[in-house]
PDB file of C-alpha atoms and ligand atoms in Angstrom:
ATOM      1  CA  MET T   7     -16.879 -15.730  16.272  1.00  0.00           C
ATOM      2  CA  LYS T   8     -18.394 -16.909  12.995  1.00  0.00           C
ATOM      3  CA  ILE T   9     -16.790 -15.012  10.131  1.00  0.00           C
ATOM      4  CA  PRO T  10     -19.041 -14.399   7.097  1.00  0.00           C
ATOM      5  CA  ILE T  11     -17.602 -15.615   3.814  1.00  0.00           C
ATOM      6  CA  LYS T  12     -17.162 -12.998   1.077  1.00  0.00           C
ATOM      7  CA  ASN T  13     -15.861 -13.276  -2.423  1.00  0.00           C
ATOM      8  CA  ALA T  14     -13.240 -10.786  -3.529  1.00  0.00           C
ATOM      9  CA  GLN T  15     -11.536  -9.698  -6.695  1.00  0.00           C
ATOM     10  CA  ALA T  16      -8.516  -7.435  -7.073  1.00  0.00           C
ATOM     11  CA  TYR T  17      -6.751  -5.759  -9.962  1.00  0.00           C
ATOM     12  CA  PHE T  18      -3.653  -3.639  -9.421  1.00  0.00           C
ATOM     13  CA  VAL T  19      -2.442  -0.941 -11.783  1.00  0.00           C
ATOM     14  CA  TYR T  20       1.198   0.041 -11.339  1.00  0.00           C
ATOM     15  CA  ASP T  21       3.206   2.864 -12.769  1.00  0.00           C
ATOM     16  CA  SER T  22       6.758   2.246 -13.931  1.00  0.00           C
ATOM     17  CA  LYS T  23       8.481   3.893 -10.960  1.00  0.00           C
ATOM     18  CA  LYS T  24      10.330   1.990  -8.276  1.00  0.00           C
ATOM     19  CA  SER T  25      10.447   3.627  -4.859  1.00  0.00           C
ATOM     20  CA  GLY T  26       7.365   5.782  -4.337  1.00  0.00           C
ATOM     21  CA  GLY T  27       5.628   4.490  -7.458  1.00  0.00           C
ATOM     22  CA  VAL T  28       1.847   4.681  -7.557  1.00  0.00           C
ATOM     23  CA  THR T  29      -0.304   1.567  -7.272  1.00  0.00           C
ATOM     24  CA  VAL T  30      -4.029   1.840  -7.873  1.00  0.00           C
ATOM     25  CA  SER T  31      -5.812  -1.120  -6.276  1.00  0.00           C
ATOM     26  CA  HIS T  32      -9.213  -1.983  -7.727  1.00  0.00           C
ATOM     27  CA  LEU T  33     -11.000  -4.173  -5.169  1.00  0.00           C
ATOM     28  CA  ARG T  34     -14.443  -5.734  -5.332  1.00  0.00           C
ATOM     29  CA  PHE T  35     -16.250  -7.662  -2.612  1.00  0.00           C
ATOM     30  CA  GLY T  36     -19.515  -9.553  -2.777  1.00  0.00           C
ATOM     31  CA  ASP T  37     -21.617 -12.298  -1.240  1.00  0.00           C
ATOM     32  CA  SER T  38     -22.020 -13.969  -4.608  1.00  0.00           C
ATOM     33  CA  SER T  39     -19.368 -14.642  -7.213  1.00  0.00           C
ATOM     34  CA  VAL T  40     -17.294 -11.590  -8.194  1.00  0.00           C
ATOM     35  CA  ASN T  41     -16.073 -12.006 -11.725  1.00  0.00           C
ATOM     36  CA  MET T  42     -15.727  -8.653 -13.453  1.00  0.00           C
ATOM     37  CA  PRO T  43     -12.581  -8.612 -15.586  1.00  0.00           C
ATOM     38  CA  TRP T  44     -12.332  -4.835 -15.905  1.00  0.00           C
ATOM     39  CA  LEU T  45     -11.194  -1.917 -13.769  1.00  0.00           C
ATOM     40  CA  ILE T  46     -13.563  -0.026 -11.490  1.00  0.00           C
ATOM     41  CA  ASP T  47     -14.754   3.372 -12.701  1.00  0.00           C
ATOM     42  CA  GLU T  48     -17.643   3.768 -10.242  1.00  0.00           C
ATOM     43  CA  ALA T  49     -16.366   3.156  -6.737  1.00  0.00           C
ATOM     44  CA  ASP T  50     -18.143   3.200  -3.387  1.00  0.00           C
ATOM     45  CA  PHE T  51     -14.892   3.949  -1.670  1.00  0.00           C
ATOM     46  CA  VAL T  52     -11.540   5.540  -2.548  1.00  0.00           C
ATOM     47  CA  ALA T  53      -8.552   5.897  -0.250  1.00  0.00           C
ATOM     48  CA  CYS T  54      -5.691   8.255  -1.030  1.00  0.00           C
ATOM     49  CA  HIS T  55      -2.560   7.112   0.788  1.00  0.00           C
ATOM     50  CA  ASN T  56      -0.498  10.241   0.177  1.00  0.00           C
ATOM     51  CA  GLN T  57      -1.415  13.905   0.614  1.00  0.00           C
ATOM     52  CA  ALA T  58       1.021  14.765  -2.207  1.00  0.00           C
ATOM     53  CA  TYR T  59      -1.380  13.163  -4.708  1.00  0.00           C
ATOM     54  CA  ILE T  60      -3.929  15.951  -4.165  1.00  0.00           C
ATOM     55  CA  GLY T  61      -3.993  18.108  -7.265  1.00  0.00           C
ATOM     56  CA  LYS T  62      -1.875  15.614  -9.227  1.00  0.00           C
ATOM     57  CA  TYR T  63      -4.221  12.709  -9.749  1.00  0.00           C
ATOM     58  CA  ASP T  64      -7.979  12.552 -10.203  1.00  0.00           C
ATOM     59  CA  MET T  65      -8.730  11.005  -6.812  1.00  0.00           C
ATOM     60  CA  LEU T  66     -12.481  11.682  -6.698  1.00  0.00           C
ATOM     61  CA  GLY T  67     -13.464  11.123 -10.325  1.00  0.00           C
ATOM     62  CA  PRO T  68     -14.359   7.444  -9.855  1.00  0.00           C
ATOM     63  CA  ILE T  69     -16.401   7.857  -6.637  1.00  0.00           C
ATOM     64  CA  LYS T  70     -20.162   7.318  -6.850  1.00  0.00           C
ATOM     65  CA  GLU T  71     -22.673   9.768  -5.425  1.00  0.00           C
ATOM     66  CA  GLY T  72     -22.733   9.252  -1.652  1.00  0.00           C
ATOM     67  CA  GLY T  73     -19.431   7.322  -1.735  1.00  0.00           C
ATOM     68  CA  THR T  74     -16.570   7.616   0.719  1.00  0.00           C
ATOM     69  CA  PHE T  75     -13.120   9.188   0.459  1.00  0.00           C
ATOM     70  CA  ILE T  76     -10.342   8.635   3.011  1.00  0.00           C
ATOM     71  CA  LEU T  77      -7.207  10.760   2.908  1.00  0.00           C
ATOM     72  CA  ASN T  78      -4.018   9.861   4.735  1.00  0.00           C
ATOM     73  CA  SER T  79      -2.833  13.241   5.938  1.00  0.00           C
ATOM     74  CA  HIS T  80      -1.176  14.942   8.864  1.00  0.00           C
ATOM     75  CA  ILE T  81      -3.657  17.805   8.421  1.00  0.00           C
ATOM     76  CA  HIS T  82      -6.424  17.820  11.028  1.00  0.00           C
ATOM     77  CA  ALA T  83      -9.965  17.055   9.881  1.00  0.00           C
ATOM     78  CA  THR T  84     -11.102  20.594  10.694  1.00  0.00           C
ATOM     79  CA  GLU T  85      -8.729  21.967   8.057  1.00  0.00           C
ATOM     80  CA  ALA T  86      -8.610  19.086   5.584  1.00  0.00           C
ATOM     81  CA  PHE T  87     -11.325  20.441   3.287  1.00  0.00           C
ATOM     82  CA  GLU T  88      -9.327  23.641   2.724  1.00  0.00           C
ATOM     83  CA  HIS T  89      -6.363  21.584   1.565  1.00  0.00           C
ATOM     84  CA  LEU T  90      -8.276  20.082  -1.339  1.00  0.00           C
ATOM     85  CA  THR T  91      -8.384  21.718  -4.751  1.00  0.00           C
ATOM     86  CA  GLN T  92     -11.467  23.740  -5.647  1.00  0.00           C
ATOM     87  CA  GLU T  93     -12.456  21.069  -8.154  1.00  0.00           C
ATOM     88  CA  MET T  94     -12.317  18.391  -5.438  1.00  0.00           C
ATOM     89  CA  GLN T  95     -14.352  20.534  -3.064  1.00  0.00           C
ATOM     90  CA  GLU T  96     -17.044  20.951  -5.714  1.00  0.00           C
ATOM     91  CA  GLU T  97     -17.088  17.214  -6.424  1.00  0.00           C
ATOM     92  CA  ILE T  98     -17.442  16.378  -2.721  1.00  0.00           C
ATOM     93  CA  ILE T  99     -20.309  18.825  -2.240  1.00  0.00           C
ATOM     94  CA  ASP T 100     -22.114  17.986  -5.504  1.00  0.00           C
ATOM     95  CA  ARG T 101     -21.863  14.218  -5.128  1.00  0.00           C
ATOM     96  CA  LYS T 102     -22.386  14.198  -1.327  1.00  0.00           C
ATOM     97  CA  ILE T 103     -19.152  12.310  -0.812  1.00  0.00           C
ATOM     98  CA  LYS T 104     -18.311  11.375   2.782  1.00  0.00           C
ATOM     99  CA  PHE T 105     -14.783  12.471   3.658  1.00  0.00           C
ATOM    100  CA  TYR T 106     -12.492  11.046   6.391  1.00  0.00           C
ATOM    101  CA  THR T 107      -8.875  11.689   7.291  1.00  0.00           C
ATOM    102  CA  ILE T 108      -6.341   9.621   9.160  1.00  0.00           C
ATOM    103  CA  ASP T 109      -2.721  10.368  10.039  1.00  0.00           C
ATOM    104  CA  ALA T 110      -1.480   6.899   9.145  1.00  0.00           C
ATOM    105  CA  LEU T 111       2.175   7.919   9.038  1.00  0.00           C
ATOM    106  CA  LYS T 112       2.036   9.142  12.636  1.00  0.00           C
ATOM    107  CA  ILE T 113       0.492   5.846  13.752  1.00  0.00           C
ATOM    108  CA  ALA T 114       3.064   3.824  11.810  1.00  0.00           C
ATOM    109  CA  GLU T 115       5.884   5.847  13.363  1.00  0.00           C
ATOM    110  CA  GLU T 116       4.436   5.507  16.879  1.00  0.00           C
ATOM    111  CA  THR T 117       4.068   1.745  16.561  1.00  0.00           C
ATOM    112  CA  GLY T 118       7.556   1.237  15.121  1.00  0.00           C
ATOM    113  CA  LEU T 119       6.517   0.565  11.521  1.00  0.00           C
ATOM    114  CA  GLY T 120       8.345   3.599  10.137  1.00  0.00           C
ATOM    115  CA  ILE T 121       6.781   4.730   6.863  1.00  0.00           C
ATOM    116  CA  ARG T 122       4.888   1.473   6.239  1.00  0.00           C
ATOM    117  CA  ILE T 123       1.276   2.612   6.447  1.00  0.00           C
ATOM    118  CA  ASN T 124      -0.473  -0.227   4.606  1.00  0.00           C
ATOM    119  CA  THR T 125      -1.726  -2.007   7.725  1.00  0.00           C
ATOM    120  CA  VAL T 126      -3.120   1.243   9.126  1.00  0.00           C
ATOM    121  CA  MET T 127      -4.904   2.126   5.894  1.00  0.00           C
ATOM    122  CA  GLN T 128      -6.279  -1.399   5.590  1.00  0.00           C
ATOM    123  CA  ALA T 129      -7.822  -1.181   9.067  1.00  0.00           C
ATOM    124  CA  ALA T 130      -9.255   2.265   8.253  1.00  0.00           C
ATOM    125  CA  PHE T 131     -10.739   0.883   5.038  1.00  0.00           C
ATOM    126  CA  PHE T 132     -12.568  -1.931   6.820  1.00  0.00           C
ATOM    127  CA  LYS T 133     -13.826   0.392   9.560  1.00  0.00           C
ATOM    128  CA  VAL T 134     -15.388   2.876   7.149  1.00  0.00           C
ATOM    129  CA  SER T 135     -16.413   0.679   4.236  1.00  0.00           C
ATOM    130  CA  GLY T 136     -18.747  -1.550   6.245  1.00  0.00           C
ATOM    131  CA  ILE T 137     -17.891  -4.569   4.093  1.00  0.00           C
ATOM    132  CA  LEU T 138     -17.576  -6.614   7.272  1.00  0.00           C
ATOM    133  CA  PRO T 139     -18.643  -5.785  10.825  1.00  0.00           C
ATOM    134  CA  GLU T 140     -15.725  -3.881  12.357  1.00  0.00           C
ATOM    135  CA  ALA T 141     -14.879  -6.400  15.093  1.00  0.00           C
ATOM    136  CA  GLU T 142     -14.802  -9.267  12.613  1.00  0.00           C
ATOM    137  CA  ALA T 143     -12.717  -7.274  10.155  1.00  0.00           C
ATOM    138  CA  ILE T 144     -10.167  -6.448  12.850  1.00  0.00           C
ATOM    139  CA  GLU T 145      -9.999 -10.069  13.943  1.00  0.00           C
ATOM    140  CA  LEU T 146      -9.364 -11.165  10.361  1.00  0.00           C
ATOM    141  CA  ILE T 147      -6.731  -8.493   9.751  1.00  0.00           C
ATOM    142  CA  LYS T 148      -4.909  -9.511  12.918  1.00  0.00           C
ATOM    143  CA  LYS T 149      -4.992 -13.160  11.884  1.00  0.00           C
ATOM    144  CA  ALA T 150      -3.591 -12.231   8.486  1.00  0.00           C
ATOM    145  CA  ILE T 151      -0.851 -10.158  10.132  1.00  0.00           C
ATOM    146  CA  LYS T 152       0.112 -13.087  12.334  1.00  0.00           C
ATOM    147  CA  LYS T 153       0.300 -15.397   9.353  1.00  0.00           C
ATOM    148  CA  THR T 154       2.290 -12.910   7.241  1.00  0.00           C
ATOM    149  CA  PHE T 155       4.815 -11.845   9.881  1.00  0.00           C
ATOM    150  CA  ALA T 156       5.073 -14.997  12.034  1.00  0.00           C
ATOM    151  CA  THR T 157       8.563 -15.740  10.724  1.00  0.00           C
ATOM    152  CA  LYS T 158       9.756 -12.212  11.543  1.00  0.00           C
ATOM    153  CA  GLY T 159       9.010 -12.572  15.245  1.00  0.00           C
ATOM    154  CA  ASP T 160       6.439 -11.543  17.840  1.00  0.00           C
ATOM    155  CA  ASP T 161       7.599  -7.922  17.996  1.00  0.00           C
ATOM    156  CA  ILE T 162       6.755  -7.294  14.358  1.00  0.00           C
ATOM    157  CA  VAL T 163       3.367  -8.985  14.766  1.00  0.00           C
ATOM    158  CA  LYS T 164       2.583  -6.864  17.846  1.00  0.00           C
ATOM    159  CA  MET T 165       3.657  -3.615  16.131  1.00  0.00           C
ATOM    160  CA  ASN T 166       1.234  -4.332  13.301  1.00  0.00           C
ATOM    161  CA  TRP T 167      -1.557  -5.298  15.706  1.00  0.00           C
ATOM    162  CA  ALA T 168      -1.027  -2.025  17.608  1.00  0.00           C
ATOM    163  CA  SER T 169      -1.275  -0.030  14.380  1.00  0.00           C
ATOM    164  CA  VAL T 170      -4.601  -1.748  13.562  1.00  0.00           C
ATOM    165  CA  ASP T 171      -6.016  -0.835  16.992  1.00  0.00           C
ATOM    166  CA  LYS T 172      -4.862   2.778  16.691  1.00  0.00           C
ATOM    167  CA  ALA T 173      -6.219   3.165  13.165  1.00  0.00           C
ATOM    168  CA  ALA T 174      -9.801   2.680  14.279  1.00  0.00           C
ATOM    169  CA  GLU T 175      -9.443   5.451  16.892  1.00  0.00           C
ATOM    170  CA  ALA T 176      -7.584   7.863  14.613  1.00  0.00           C
ATOM    171  CA  LEU T 177     -10.123   8.143  11.810  1.00  0.00           C
ATOM    172  CA  GLU T 178     -11.755  11.570  11.724  1.00  0.00           C
ATOM    173  CA  LYS T 179     -14.848  12.577   9.802  1.00  0.00           C
ATOM    174  CA  VAL T 180     -14.569  15.865   7.922  1.00  0.00           C
ATOM    175  CA  GLU T 181     -17.550  18.203   8.143  1.00  0.00           C
ATOM    176  CA  ILE T 182     -18.482  19.214   4.609  1.00  0.00           C
ATOM    177  CA  PRO T 183     -19.486  22.869   4.216  1.00  0.00           C
ATOM    178  CA  ALA T 184     -22.444  23.873   2.054  1.00  0.00           C
ATOM    179  CA  SER T 185     -20.177  25.698  -0.400  1.00  0.00           C
ATOM    180  CA  ILE T 186     -16.530  25.776  -1.392  1.00  0.00           C
ATOM    181  CA  THR T 187     -14.008  27.422   0.918  1.00  0.00           C
ATOM    182  CA  LYS T 188     -10.450  28.565   0.374  1.00  0.00           C
ATOM    183  CA  SER T 189      -8.665  25.785  -1.432  1.00  0.00           C
ATOM    184  CA  PHE T 190      -5.323  24.320  -2.450  1.00  0.00           C
ATOM    185  CA  ALA T 191      -3.931  25.679  -5.719  1.00  0.00           C
ATOM    186  CA  ALA T 192      -1.988  22.761  -7.147  1.00  0.00           C
ATOM    187  CA  PRO T 193       1.302  23.798  -8.783  1.00  0.00           C
ATOM    188  CA  GLU T 194       1.808  23.106 -12.495  1.00  0.00           C
ATOM    189  CA  LEU T 195       3.341  19.664 -12.998  1.00  0.00           C
ATOM    190  CA  ILE T 196       5.522  20.813 -15.879  1.00  0.00           C
ATOM    191  CA  PRO T 197       6.704  24.302 -16.767  1.00  0.00           C
ATOM    192  CA  ALA T 198       4.603  26.424 -19.120  1.00  0.00           C
ATOM    193  CA  SER T 199       7.594  26.606 -21.468  1.00  0.00           C
ATOM    194  CA  ALA T 200       7.619  22.813 -22.010  1.00  0.00           C
ATOM    195  CA  GLY T 201       7.085  21.640 -25.586  1.00  0.00           C
ATOM    196  CA  ASP T 202       4.107  19.924 -27.222  1.00  0.00           C
ATOM    197  CA  PHE T 203       5.345  16.410 -26.437  1.00  0.00           C
ATOM    198  CA  ALA T 204       5.587  17.288 -22.755  1.00  0.00           C
ATOM    199  CA  ARG T 205       2.077  18.781 -22.744  1.00  0.00           C
ATOM    200  CA  ASP T 206       0.400  16.113 -24.866  1.00  0.00           C
ATOM    201  CA  VAL T 207       2.159  12.974 -23.644  1.00  0.00           C
ATOM    202  CA  ILE T 208       4.349  13.450 -20.576  1.00  0.00           C
ATOM    203  CA  GLU T 209       1.888  15.434 -18.480  1.00  0.00           C
ATOM    204  CA  PRO T 210      -1.070  13.017 -18.951  1.00  0.00           C
ATOM    205  CA  VAL T 211       1.262  10.128 -18.075  1.00  0.00           C
ATOM    206  CA  MET T 212       2.379  11.988 -14.939  1.00  0.00           C
ATOM    207  CA  ARG T 213      -1.298  12.360 -14.011  1.00  0.00           C
ATOM    208  CA  LEU T 214      -1.949   8.609 -14.558  1.00  0.00           C
ATOM    209  CA  GLN T 215      -4.031   9.442 -17.631  1.00  0.00           C
ATOM    210  CA  GLY T 216      -1.706   7.885 -20.178  1.00  0.00           C
ATOM    211  CA  ASP T 217      -4.452   5.496 -21.371  1.00  0.00           C
ATOM    212  CA  ASP T 218      -6.377   8.506 -22.680  1.00  0.00           C
ATOM    213  CA  ILE T 219      -3.611   9.813 -24.954  1.00  0.00           C
ATOM    214  CA  PRO T 220      -4.772   9.556 -28.576  1.00  0.00           C
ATOM    215  CA  VAL T 221      -2.508   7.716 -31.000  1.00  0.00           C
ATOM    216  CA  SER T 222      -2.290  10.918 -33.050  1.00  0.00           C
ATOM    217  CA  LYS T 223      -0.214  12.489 -30.269  1.00  0.00           C
ATOM    218  CA  MET T 224       2.421   9.748 -30.333  1.00  0.00           C
ATOM    219  CA  SER T 225       5.496   9.964 -32.531  1.00  0.00           C
ATOM    220  CA  PHE T 226       4.914   8.046 -35.773  1.00  0.00           C
ATOM    221  CA  ASP T 227       8.400   6.445 -35.799  1.00  0.00           C
ATOM    222  CA  GLY T 228       8.699   5.675 -32.066  1.00  0.00           C
ATOM    223  CA  THR T 229      11.383   8.267 -31.395  1.00  0.00           C
ATOM    224  CA  LEU T 230      11.126  10.438 -28.308  1.00  0.00           C
ATOM    225  CA  PRO T 231      12.668  13.786 -27.358  1.00  0.00           C
ATOM    226  CA  LEU T 232      15.733  13.518 -25.116  1.00  0.00           C
ATOM    227  CA  GLY T 233      16.254  15.007 -21.682  1.00  0.00           C
ATOM    228  CA  THR T 234      12.605  14.832 -20.598  1.00  0.00           C
ATOM    229  CA  ALA T 235      13.406  13.284 -17.177  1.00  0.00           C
ATOM    230  CA  VAL T 236      14.260  16.786 -16.007  1.00  0.00           C
ATOM    231  CA  LEU T 237      10.559  17.680 -16.261  1.00  0.00           C
ATOM    232  CA  GLU T 238       9.410  15.189 -13.662  1.00  0.00           C
ATOM    233  CA  LYS T 239       9.841  16.239 -10.070  1.00  0.00           C
ATOM    234  CA  ARG T 240       7.355  14.068  -8.227  1.00  0.00           C
ATOM    235  CA  GLY T 241       7.781  15.310  -4.674  1.00  0.00           C
ATOM    236  CA  VAL T 242       5.764  12.396  -3.268  1.00  0.00           C
ATOM    237  CA  ALA T 243       8.091  11.114  -0.521  1.00  0.00           C
ATOM    238  CA  PRO T 244       6.555  11.606   2.941  1.00  0.00           C
ATOM    239  CA  VAL T 245      10.030  11.857   4.479  1.00  0.00           C
ATOM    240  CA  VAL T 246      13.088  13.308   2.747  1.00  0.00           C
ATOM    241  CA  ALA T 247      16.666  12.877   3.930  1.00  0.00           C
ATOM    242  CA  SER T 248      18.624  15.999   4.730  1.00  0.00           C
ATOM    243  CA  TRP T 249      22.377  16.221   4.159  1.00  0.00           C
ATOM    244  CA  VAL T 250      24.241  17.468   7.229  1.00  0.00           C
ATOM    245  CA  SER T 251      27.466  18.847   5.813  1.00  0.00           C
ATOM    246  CA  GLU T 252      29.359  18.912   9.107  1.00  0.00           C
ATOM    247  CA  ASN T 253      28.741  15.175   9.591  1.00  0.00           C
ATOM    248  CA  CYS T 254      29.853  14.214   6.071  1.00  0.00           C
ATOM    249  CA  ILE T 255      33.270  12.612   5.740  1.00  0.00           C
ATOM    250  CA  GLN T 256      33.133  12.626   1.914  1.00  0.00           C
ATOM    251  CA  CYS T 257      33.248   8.828   1.705  1.00  0.00           C
ATOM    252  CA  ASN T 258      31.005   8.883  -1.406  1.00  0.00           C
ATOM    253  CA  GLN T 259      29.089   5.777  -0.356  1.00  0.00           C
ATOM    254  CA  CYS T 260      25.784   7.557  -0.858  1.00  0.00           C
ATOM    255  CA  VAL T 261      26.777   8.274  -4.468  1.00  0.00           C
ATOM    256  CA  MET T 262      27.605   4.617  -5.023  1.00  0.00           C
ATOM    257  CA  ALA T 263      24.401   3.403  -3.376  1.00  0.00           C
ATOM    258  CA  CYS T 264      22.005   5.529  -5.416  1.00  0.00           C
ATOM    259  CA  PRO T 265      21.023   3.533  -8.523  1.00  0.00           C
ATOM    260  CA  HIS T 266      19.416   6.543 -10.213  1.00  0.00           C
ATOM    261  CA  ALA T 267      22.439   8.810  -9.811  1.00  0.00           C
ATOM    262  CA  ALA T 268      20.203  11.265  -7.977  1.00  0.00           C
ATOM    263  CA  ILE T 269      23.179  12.030  -5.736  1.00  0.00           C
ATOM    264  CA  ARG T 270      26.115  13.491  -7.676  1.00  0.00           C
ATOM    265  CA  GLY T 271      29.600  13.178  -6.239  1.00  0.00           C
ATOM    266  CA  GLU T 272      31.061  15.955  -8.322  1.00  0.00           C
ATOM    267  CA  THR T 273      28.873  18.623  -6.734  1.00  0.00           C
ATOM    268  CA  ASP T 274      28.044  17.687  -3.165  1.00  0.00           C
ATOM    269  CA  CYS T 275      26.360  14.912  -1.228  1.00  0.00           C
ATOM    270  CA  ALA T 276      22.955  16.567  -1.124  1.00  0.00           C
ATOM    271  CA  GLY T 277      22.114  15.487  -4.665  1.00  0.00           C
TER     272      GLY T 277
HETATM  273  S1  SF4 R  28      29.651  11.072   1.321  1.00  0.00           S
HETATM  274 FE1  SF4 R  28      27.484  10.511   1.528  1.00  0.00          FE
HETATM  275  S2  SF4 R  28      27.519   8.544   2.655  1.00  0.00           S
HETATM  276 FE2  SF4 R  28      29.541   9.483   2.925  1.00  0.00          FE
HETATM  277  S3  SF4 R  28      29.359  10.635   4.842  1.00  0.00           S
HETATM  278 FE3  SF4 R  28      28.862  12.085   3.187  1.00  0.00          FE
HETATM  279  S4  SF4 R  28      26.615  11.978   3.004  1.00  0.00           S
HETATM  280 FE4  SF4 R  28      27.229  10.167   4.199  1.00  0.00          FE
END
């Protein structure tokens, strides 16, 4: 099969978190040279890899009229629209955005990849975006998987191949109603009682809008209020460990292994 040659450009914006941190990938593809040294603010396609981002981040803001939105979610396509915020529903209807869901975590678990959903989402992206014909895109992804995981053994390569095949079948198109329906009311990110610094600086940063904070809101001498970490409860992990007290032998290894001291030995092992 003759594979068409495309040019590509990618910028990645990271937050400062470690595990579970947000990465926004800005990808461009084109037949001619792609040399645009700035981030994308009008996208044909946006994929949200975590349902927990709904109501926290502006997922639809950058999508063009008629663009495409894919949501990784365990919620079935027939109910997915109701799990968006009212603002998102209005944006989808007004801008005629096409909306798909995929349960990438389920596929990753079924194929032995655990919580690693990147391969699944990549296959979904190429199926819906139409950048390459689907069969060619899948062939290329599989070749890339083989090259990347060859040293880890055939089993790992086959697990990833299986997740690519399942991704194409698992994509579901969401029927968009003519008007808004019941919707998801996103909880406040920080308590109403939080101070000005939390409202003006911490909350925009938590919403990935830190670039929009005016200089006038920053402290003039660089000092910051203390104890603000308590305000940030991200709740973005797709799977959370549960402490089973009857199994615990009080060895304290979990306390030692947690670099953020999220698990406190002096109280209990549940953190
Ligand atoms: S102290 Fe922590 S690591 Fe040790 S048994 Fe209990 S939960 Fe597990």
